[in-house]
Amino acid sequence: MGDGHVTIKLTSDEALVLSRWLEKLQMTDLGRVVDDPAVWAPVHRIAGTLDKELPELFAPDYDQRLEAARRRLRPED
């Protein structure tokens, strides 16, 4: 962290699921959900980075890929 940056590593499944959740979050009234406006900038940065890094977001079978990723990430009963 000496360079002032933090690196977070996600699996492709984690990134895909998180990207969808962040998209839904950004479509809400952020002021109602996130009580500190200082948090908005990193939320937008993370979402934007995921959008650039995930070609799956534009795949015709995106919904199926997202659901498969969700299944793999859910804890087994």
PDB file of N, CA and C in Angstrom:
ATOM      1  N   MET A   1       0.822  -1.195   0.000  1.00  0.00           N
ATOM      2  CA  MET A   1       0.000   0.000   0.000  1.00  0.00           C
ATOM      3  C   MET A   1       0.862   1.253   0.000  1.00  0.00           C
ATOM      4  N   GLY A   2       2.155   1.119  -0.143  1.00  0.00           N
ATOM      5  CA  GLY A   2       3.047   2.254  -0.112  1.00  0.00           C
ATOM      6  C   GLY A   2       2.831   3.241  -1.236  1.00  0.00           C
ATOM      7  N   ASP A   3       2.259   2.816  -2.367  1.00  0.00           N
ATOM      8  CA  ASP A   3       2.054   3.718  -3.496  1.00  0.00           C
ATOM      9  C   ASP A   3       0.724   4.462  -3.417  1.00  0.00           C
ATOM     10  N   GLY A   4      -0.012   4.292  -2.323  1.00  0.00           N
ATOM     11  CA  GLY A   4      -1.286   4.976  -2.172  1.00  0.00           C
ATOM     12  C   GLY A   4      -2.445   4.276  -2.841  1.00  0.00           C
ATOM     13  N   HIS A   5      -2.249   3.078  -3.325  1.00  0.00           N
ATOM     14  CA  HIS A   5      -3.294   2.313  -3.986  1.00  0.00           C
ATOM     15  C   HIS A   5      -3.542   1.007  -3.241  1.00  0.00           C
ATOM     16  N   VAL A   6      -4.737   0.513  -3.354  1.00  0.00           N
ATOM     17  CA  VAL A   6      -5.102  -0.774  -2.775  1.00  0.00           C
ATOM     18  C   VAL A   6      -5.535  -1.676  -3.917  1.00  0.00           C
ATOM     19  N   THR A   7      -5.043  -2.895  -3.921  1.00  0.00           N
ATOM     20  CA  THR A   7      -5.413  -3.860  -4.939  1.00  0.00           C
ATOM     21  C   THR A   7      -6.333  -4.898  -4.314  1.00  0.00           C
ATOM     22  N   ILE A   8      -7.446  -5.151  -4.976  1.00  0.00           N
ATOM     23  CA  ILE A   8      -8.390  -6.165  -4.530  1.00  0.00           C
ATOM     24  C   ILE A   8      -8.468  -7.214  -5.633  1.00  0.00           C
ATOM     25  N   LYS A   9      -8.292  -8.466  -5.275  1.00  0.00           N
ATOM     26  CA  LYS A   9      -8.379  -9.542  -6.255  1.00  0.00           C
ATOM     27  C   LYS A   9      -9.705 -10.260  -6.081  1.00  0.00           C
ATOM     28  N   LEU A  10     -10.415 -10.431  -7.183  1.00  0.00           N
ATOM     29  CA  LEU A  10     -11.691 -11.133  -7.199  1.00  0.00           C
ATOM     30  C   LEU A  10     -11.632 -12.233  -8.243  1.00  0.00           C
ATOM     31  N   THR A  11     -12.365 -13.299  -7.997  1.00  0.00           N
ATOM     32  CA  THR A  11     -12.533 -14.292  -9.049  1.00  0.00           C
ATOM     33  C   THR A  11     -13.462 -13.692 -10.095  1.00  0.00           C
ATOM     34  N   SER A  12     -13.519 -14.294 -11.257  1.00  0.00           N
ATOM     35  CA  SER A  12     -14.431 -13.775 -12.286  1.00  0.00           C
ATOM     36  C   SER A  12     -15.883 -13.891 -11.827  1.00  0.00           C
ATOM     37  N   ASP A  13     -16.211 -14.949 -11.083  1.00  0.00           N
ATOM     38  CA  ASP A  13     -17.571 -15.070 -10.552  1.00  0.00           C
ATOM     39  C   ASP A  13     -17.870 -13.944  -9.570  1.00  0.00           C
ATOM     40  N   GLU A  14     -16.948 -13.687  -8.663  1.00  0.00           N
ATOM     41  CA  GLU A  14     -17.144 -12.618  -7.687  1.00  0.00           C
ATOM     42  C   GLU A  14     -17.289 -11.265  -8.379  1.00  0.00           C
ATOM     43  N   ALA A  15     -16.453 -11.014  -9.371  1.00  0.00           N
ATOM     44  CA  ALA A  15     -16.511  -9.740 -10.085  1.00  0.00           C
ATOM     45  C   ALA A  15     -17.830  -9.574 -10.825  1.00  0.00           C
ATOM     46  N   LEU A  16     -18.304 -10.629 -11.440  1.00  0.00           N
ATOM     47  CA  LEU A  16     -19.560 -10.555 -12.196  1.00  0.00           C
ATOM     48  C   LEU A  16     -20.738 -10.275 -11.270  1.00  0.00           C
ATOM     49  N   VAL A  17     -20.802 -10.992 -10.154  1.00  0.00           N
ATOM     50  CA  VAL A  17     -21.903 -10.807  -9.205  1.00  0.00           C
ATOM     51  C   VAL A  17     -21.820  -9.424  -8.547  1.00  0.00           C
ATOM     52  N   LEU A  18     -20.630  -9.016  -8.166  1.00  0.00           N
ATOM     53  CA  LEU A  18     -20.462  -7.700  -7.555  1.00  0.00           C
ATOM     54  C   LEU A  18     -20.816  -6.591  -8.542  1.00  0.00           C
ATOM     55  N   SER A  19     -20.436  -6.748  -9.793  1.00  0.00           N
ATOM     56  CA  SER A  19     -20.742  -5.756 -10.809  1.00  0.00           C
ATOM     57  C   SER A  19     -22.250  -5.542 -10.936  1.00  0.00           C
ATOM     58  N   ARG A  20     -22.996  -6.627 -10.948  1.00  0.00           N
ATOM     59  CA  ARG A  20     -24.463  -6.519 -11.057  1.00  0.00           C
ATOM     60  C   ARG A  20     -25.048  -5.829  -9.838  1.00  0.00           C
ATOM     61  N   TRP A  21     -24.539  -6.184  -8.651  1.00  0.00           N
ATOM     62  CA  TRP A  21     -25.044  -5.569  -7.427  1.00  0.00           C
ATOM     63  C   TRP A  21     -24.738  -4.070  -7.406  1.00  0.00           C
ATOM     64  N   LEU A  22     -23.533  -3.695  -7.817  1.00  0.00           N
ATOM     65  CA  LEU A  22     -23.171  -2.284  -7.860  1.00  0.00           C
ATOM     66  C   LEU A  22     -24.023  -1.530  -8.874  1.00  0.00           C
ATOM     67  N   GLU A  23     -24.331  -2.167  -9.995  1.00  0.00           N
ATOM     68  CA  GLU A  23     -25.204  -1.540 -10.993  1.00  0.00           C
ATOM     69  C   GLU A  23     -26.566  -1.246 -10.374  1.00  0.00           C
ATOM     70  N   LYS A  24     -27.120  -2.214  -9.679  1.00  0.00           N
ATOM     71  CA  LYS A  24     -28.419  -2.020  -9.033  1.00  0.00           C
ATOM     72  C   LYS A  24     -28.337  -0.934  -7.957  1.00  0.00           C
ATOM     73  N   LEU A  25     -27.236  -0.926  -7.196  1.00  0.00           N
ATOM     74  CA  LEU A  25     -27.048   0.097  -6.169  1.00  0.00           C
ATOM     75  C   LEU A  25     -27.016   1.486  -6.787  1.00  0.00           C
ATOM     76  N   GLN A  26     -26.306   1.637  -7.882  1.00  0.00           N
ATOM     77  CA  GLN A  26     -26.183   2.939  -8.527  1.00  0.00           C
ATOM     78  C   GLN A  26     -27.497   3.404  -9.138  1.00  0.00           C
ATOM     79  N   MET A  27     -28.392   2.487  -9.401  1.00  0.00           N
ATOM     80  CA  MET A  27     -29.684   2.862  -9.977  1.00  0.00           C
ATOM     81  C   MET A  27     -30.681   3.289  -8.895  1.00  0.00           C
ATOM     82  N   THR A  28     -30.299   3.155  -7.622  1.00  0.00           N
ATOM     83  CA  THR A  28     -31.151   3.599  -6.528  1.00  0.00           C
ATOM     84  C   THR A  28     -30.775   5.029  -6.173  1.00  0.00           C
ATOM     85  N   ASP A  29     -31.465   5.564  -5.210  1.00  0.00           N
ATOM     86  CA  ASP A  29     -31.091   6.865  -4.653  1.00  0.00           C
ATOM     87  C   ASP A  29     -29.928   6.617  -3.697  1.00  0.00           C
ATOM     88  N   LEU A  30     -28.688   6.815  -4.172  1.00  0.00           N
ATOM     89  CA  LEU A  30     -27.511   6.501  -3.367  1.00  0.00           C
ATOM     90  C   LEU A  30     -27.534   7.206  -2.017  1.00  0.00           C
ATOM     91  N   GLY A  31     -28.079   8.397  -1.965  1.00  0.00           N
ATOM     92  CA  GLY A  31     -28.148   9.139  -0.716  1.00  0.00           C
ATOM     93  C   GLY A  31     -29.004   8.441   0.322  1.00  0.00           C
ATOM     94  N   ARG A  32     -29.948   7.641  -0.118  1.00  0.00           N
ATOM     95  CA  ARG A  32     -30.809   6.906   0.805  1.00  0.00           C
ATOM     96  C   ARG A  32     -30.139   5.631   1.290  1.00  0.00           C
ATOM     97  N   VAL A  33     -29.320   5.030   0.439  1.00  0.00           N
ATOM     98  CA  VAL A  33     -28.691   3.748   0.747  1.00  0.00           C
ATOM     99  C   VAL A  33     -27.319   3.939   1.403  1.00  0.00           C
ATOM    100  N   VAL A  34     -26.544   4.872   0.905  1.00  0.00           N
ATOM    101  CA  VAL A  34     -25.192   5.131   1.402  1.00  0.00           C
ATOM    102  C   VAL A  34     -25.212   6.496   2.070  1.00  0.00           C
ATOM    103  N   ASP A  35     -25.072   6.502   3.399  1.00  0.00           N
ATOM    104  CA  ASP A  35     -25.264   7.741   4.148  1.00  0.00           C
ATOM    105  C   ASP A  35     -24.089   8.706   4.112  1.00  0.00           C
ATOM    106  N   ASP A  36     -22.961   8.298   3.553  1.00  0.00           N
ATOM    107  CA  ASP A  36     -21.784   9.163   3.483  1.00  0.00           C
ATOM    108  C   ASP A  36     -21.412   9.408   2.019  1.00  0.00           C
ATOM    109  N   PRO A  37     -21.634  10.616   1.510  1.00  0.00           N
ATOM    110  CA  PRO A  37     -21.312  10.897   0.105  1.00  0.00           C
ATOM    111  C   PRO A  37     -19.856  10.618  -0.272  1.00  0.00           C
ATOM    112  N   ALA A  38     -18.947  10.572   0.703  1.00  0.00           N
ATOM    113  CA  ALA A  38     -17.546  10.264   0.405  1.00  0.00           C
ATOM    114  C   ALA A  38     -17.401   8.845  -0.129  1.00  0.00           C
ATOM    115  N   VAL A  39     -18.364   7.978   0.145  1.00  0.00           N
ATOM    116  CA  VAL A  39     -18.311   6.587  -0.309  1.00  0.00           C
ATOM    117  C   VAL A  39     -18.698   6.472  -1.784  1.00  0.00           C
ATOM    118  N   TRP A  40     -19.422   7.442  -2.301  1.00  0.00           N
ATOM    119  CA  TRP A  40     -19.917   7.362  -3.675  1.00  0.00           C
ATOM    120  C   TRP A  40     -18.788   7.263  -4.690  1.00  0.00           C
ATOM    121  N   ALA A  41     -17.726   8.050  -4.514  1.00  0.00           N
ATOM    122  CA  ALA A  41     -16.619   8.042  -5.486  1.00  0.00           C
ATOM    123  C   ALA A  41     -15.998   6.650  -5.609  1.00  0.00           C
ATOM    124  N   PRO A  42     -15.653   5.979  -4.497  1.00  0.00           N
ATOM    125  CA  PRO A  42     -15.089   4.642  -4.670  1.00  0.00           C
ATOM    126  C   PRO A  42     -16.090   3.640  -5.227  1.00  0.00           C
ATOM    127  N   VAL A  43     -17.358   3.788  -4.891  1.00  0.00           N
ATOM    128  CA  VAL A  43     -18.374   2.889  -5.456  1.00  0.00           C
ATOM    129  C   VAL A  43     -18.397   3.031  -6.976  1.00  0.00           C
ATOM    130  N   HIS A  44     -18.408   4.263  -7.455  1.00  0.00           N
ATOM    131  CA  HIS A  44     -18.421   4.501  -8.904  1.00  0.00           C
ATOM    132  C   HIS A  44     -17.130   4.016  -9.560  1.00  0.00           C
ATOM    133  N   ARG A  45     -15.999   4.192  -8.885  1.00  0.00           N
ATOM    134  CA  ARG A  45     -14.715   3.758  -9.453  1.00  0.00           C
ATOM    135  C   ARG A  45     -14.670   2.235  -9.586  1.00  0.00           C
ATOM    136  N   ILE A  46     -15.093   1.534  -8.545  1.00  0.00           N
ATOM    137  CA  ILE A  46     -15.102   0.071  -8.591  1.00  0.00           C
ATOM    138  C   ILE A  46     -16.035  -0.418  -9.685  1.00  0.00           C
ATOM    139  N   ALA A  47     -17.232   0.161  -9.747  1.00  0.00           N
ATOM    140  CA  ALA A  47     -18.201  -0.242 -10.771  1.00  0.00           C
ATOM    141  C   ALA A  47     -17.652   0.016 -12.171  1.00  0.00           C
ATOM    142  N   GLY A  48     -17.033   1.164 -12.370  1.00  0.00           N
ATOM    143  CA  GLY A  48     -16.473   1.490 -13.680  1.00  0.00           C
ATOM    144  C   GLY A  48     -15.347   0.557 -14.072  1.00  0.00           C
ATOM    145  N   THR A  49     -14.499   0.214 -13.114  1.00  0.00           N
ATOM    146  CA  THR A  49     -13.402  -0.717 -13.385  1.00  0.00           C
ATOM    147  C   THR A  49     -13.943  -2.081 -13.773  1.00  0.00           C
ATOM    148  N   LEU A  50     -14.942  -2.564 -13.037  1.00  0.00           N
ATOM    149  CA  LEU A  50     -15.530  -3.859 -13.369  1.00  0.00           C
ATOM    150  C   LEU A  50     -16.173  -3.829 -14.754  1.00  0.00           C
ATOM    151  N   ASP A  51     -16.853  -2.738 -15.072  1.00  0.00           N
ATOM    152  CA  ASP A  51     -17.475  -2.620 -16.402  1.00  0.00           C
ATOM    153  C   ASP A  51     -16.447  -2.755 -17.515  1.00  0.00           C
ATOM    154  N   LYS A  52     -15.248  -2.188 -17.304  1.00  0.00           N
ATOM    155  CA  LYS A  52     -14.200  -2.246 -18.329  1.00  0.00           C
ATOM    156  C   LYS A  52     -13.542  -3.623 -18.410  1.00  0.00           C
ATOM    157  N   GLU A  53     -13.493  -4.315 -17.292  1.00  0.00           N
ATOM    158  CA  GLU A  53     -12.742  -5.564 -17.217  1.00  0.00           C
ATOM    159  C   GLU A  53     -13.572  -6.821 -17.485  1.00  0.00           C
ATOM    160  N   LEU A  54     -14.884  -6.692 -17.565  1.00  0.00           N
ATOM    161  CA  LEU A  54     -15.740  -7.880 -17.697  1.00  0.00           C
ATOM    162  C   LEU A  54     -16.425  -7.934 -19.061  1.00  0.00           C
ATOM    163  N   PRO A  55     -15.850  -8.641 -20.018  1.00  0.00           N
ATOM    164  CA  PRO A  55     -16.499  -8.762 -21.321  1.00  0.00           C
ATOM    165  C   PRO A  55     -17.835  -9.500 -21.221  1.00  0.00           C
ATOM    166  N   GLU A  56     -18.023 -10.280 -20.143  1.00  0.00           N
ATOM    167  CA  GLU A  56     -19.269 -11.024 -19.964  1.00  0.00           C
ATOM    168  C   GLU A  56     -20.483 -10.107 -19.888  1.00  0.00           C
ATOM    169  N   LEU A  57     -20.272  -8.862 -19.467  1.00  0.00           N
ATOM    170  CA  LEU A  57     -21.391  -7.926 -19.318  1.00  0.00           C
ATOM    171  C   LEU A  57     -22.109  -7.683 -20.639  1.00  0.00           C
ATOM    172  N   PHE A  58     -21.413  -7.893 -21.736  1.00  0.00           N
ATOM    173  CA  PHE A  58     -21.985  -7.614 -23.049  1.00  0.00           C
ATOM    174  C   PHE A  58     -22.248  -8.883 -23.855  1.00  0.00           C
ATOM    175  N   ALA A  59     -22.113 -10.029 -23.208  1.00  0.00           N
ATOM    176  CA  ALA A  59     -22.356 -11.304 -23.885  1.00  0.00           C
ATOM    177  C   ALA A  59     -23.855 -11.546 -24.018  1.00  0.00           C
ATOM    178  N   PRO A  60     -24.275 -12.163 -25.103  1.00  0.00           N
ATOM    179  CA  PRO A  60     -25.708 -12.421 -25.293  1.00  0.00           C
ATOM    180  C   PRO A  60     -26.290 -13.324 -24.203  1.00  0.00           C
ATOM    181  N   ASP A  61     -25.440 -14.145 -23.592  1.00  0.00           N
ATOM    182  CA  ASP A  61     -25.920 -15.038 -22.535  1.00  0.00           C
ATOM    183  C   ASP A  61     -25.553 -14.521 -21.136  1.00  0.00           C
ATOM    184  N   TYR A  62     -25.478 -13.205 -21.000  1.00  0.00           N
ATOM    185  CA  TYR A  62     -25.101 -12.572 -19.734  1.00  0.00           C
ATOM    186  C   TYR A  62     -25.948 -13.083 -18.570  1.00  0.00           C
ATOM    187  N   ASP A  63     -27.255 -13.142 -18.722  1.00  0.00           N
ATOM    188  CA  ASP A  63     -28.128 -13.554 -17.624  1.00  0.00           C
ATOM    189  C   ASP A  63     -27.796 -14.966 -17.154  1.00  0.00           C
ATOM    190  N   GLN A  64     -27.528 -15.865 -18.093  1.00  0.00           N
ATOM    191  CA  GLN A  64     -27.185 -17.233 -17.732  1.00  0.00           C
ATOM    192  C   GLN A  64     -25.822 -17.284 -17.024  1.00  0.00           C
ATOM    193  N   ARG A  65     -24.866 -16.501 -17.516  1.00  0.00           N
ATOM    194  CA  ARG A  65     -23.538 -16.463 -16.884  1.00  0.00           C
ATOM    195  C   ARG A  65     -23.638 -15.910 -15.460  1.00  0.00           C
ATOM    196  N   LEU A  66     -24.432 -14.867 -15.294  1.00  0.00           N
ATOM    197  CA  LEU A  66     -24.606 -14.266 -13.975  1.00  0.00           C
ATOM    198  C   LEU A  66     -25.243 -15.262 -13.013  1.00  0.00           C
ATOM    199  N   GLU A  67     -26.281 -15.927 -13.448  1.00  0.00           N
ATOM    200  CA  GLU A  67     -26.945 -16.893 -12.576  1.00  0.00           C
ATOM    201  C   GLU A  67     -26.024 -18.063 -12.232  1.00  0.00           C
ATOM    202  N   ALA A  68     -25.233 -18.522 -13.180  1.00  0.00           N
ATOM    203  CA  ALA A  68     -24.284 -19.608 -12.914  1.00  0.00           C
ATOM    204  C   ALA A  68     -23.234 -19.153 -11.888  1.00  0.00           C
ATOM    205  N   ALA A  69     -22.765 -17.928 -12.023  1.00  0.00           N
ATOM    206  CA  ALA A  69     -21.793 -17.392 -11.063  1.00  0.00           C
ATOM    207  C   ALA A  69     -22.420 -17.300  -9.677  1.00  0.00           C
ATOM    208  N   ARG A  70     -23.645 -16.844  -9.606  1.00  0.00           N
ATOM    209  CA  ARG A  70     -24.334 -16.767  -8.313  1.00  0.00           C
ATOM    210  C   ARG A  70     -24.438 -18.141  -7.668  1.00  0.00           C
ATOM    211  N   ARG A  71     -24.807 -19.137  -8.449  1.00  0.00           N
ATOM    212  CA  ARG A  71     -24.936 -20.506  -7.919  1.00  0.00           C
ATOM    213  C   ARG A  71     -23.601 -20.997  -7.356  1.00  0.00           C
ATOM    214  N   ARG A  72     -22.529 -20.731  -8.094  1.00  0.00           N
ATOM    215  CA  ARG A  72     -21.225 -21.202  -7.642  1.00  0.00           C
ATOM    216  C   ARG A  72     -20.766 -20.500  -6.371  1.00  0.00           C
ATOM    217  N   LEU A  73     -21.201 -19.268  -6.166  1.00  0.00           N
ATOM    218  CA  LEU A  73     -20.760 -18.513  -4.998  1.00  0.00           C
ATOM    219  C   LEU A  73     -21.612 -18.723  -3.760  1.00  0.00           C
ATOM    220  N   ARG A  74     -22.827 -19.188  -3.951  1.00  0.00           N
ATOM    221  CA  ARG A  74     -23.696 -19.392  -2.791  1.00  0.00           C
ATOM    222  C   ARG A  74     -23.184 -20.557  -1.954  1.00  0.00           C
ATOM    223  N   PRO A  75     -23.224 -20.371  -0.640  1.00  0.00           N
ATOM    224  CA  PRO A  75     -22.815 -21.495   0.214  1.00  0.00           C
ATOM    225  C   PRO A  75     -23.765 -22.669   0.053  1.00  0.00           C
ATOM    226  N   GLU A  76     -23.212 -23.847   0.136  1.00  0.00           N
ATOM    227  CA  GLU A  76     -24.055 -25.034   0.027  1.00  0.00           C
ATOM    228  C   GLU A  76     -24.794 -25.222   1.341  1.00  0.00           C
ATOM    229  N   ASP A  77     -25.994 -25.749   1.248  1.00  0.00           N
ATOM    230  CA  ASP A  77     -26.804 -25.954   2.453  1.00  0.00           C
ATOM    231  C   ASP A  77     -26.262 -27.069   3.306  1.00  0.00           C
TER     232      ASP A  77
END
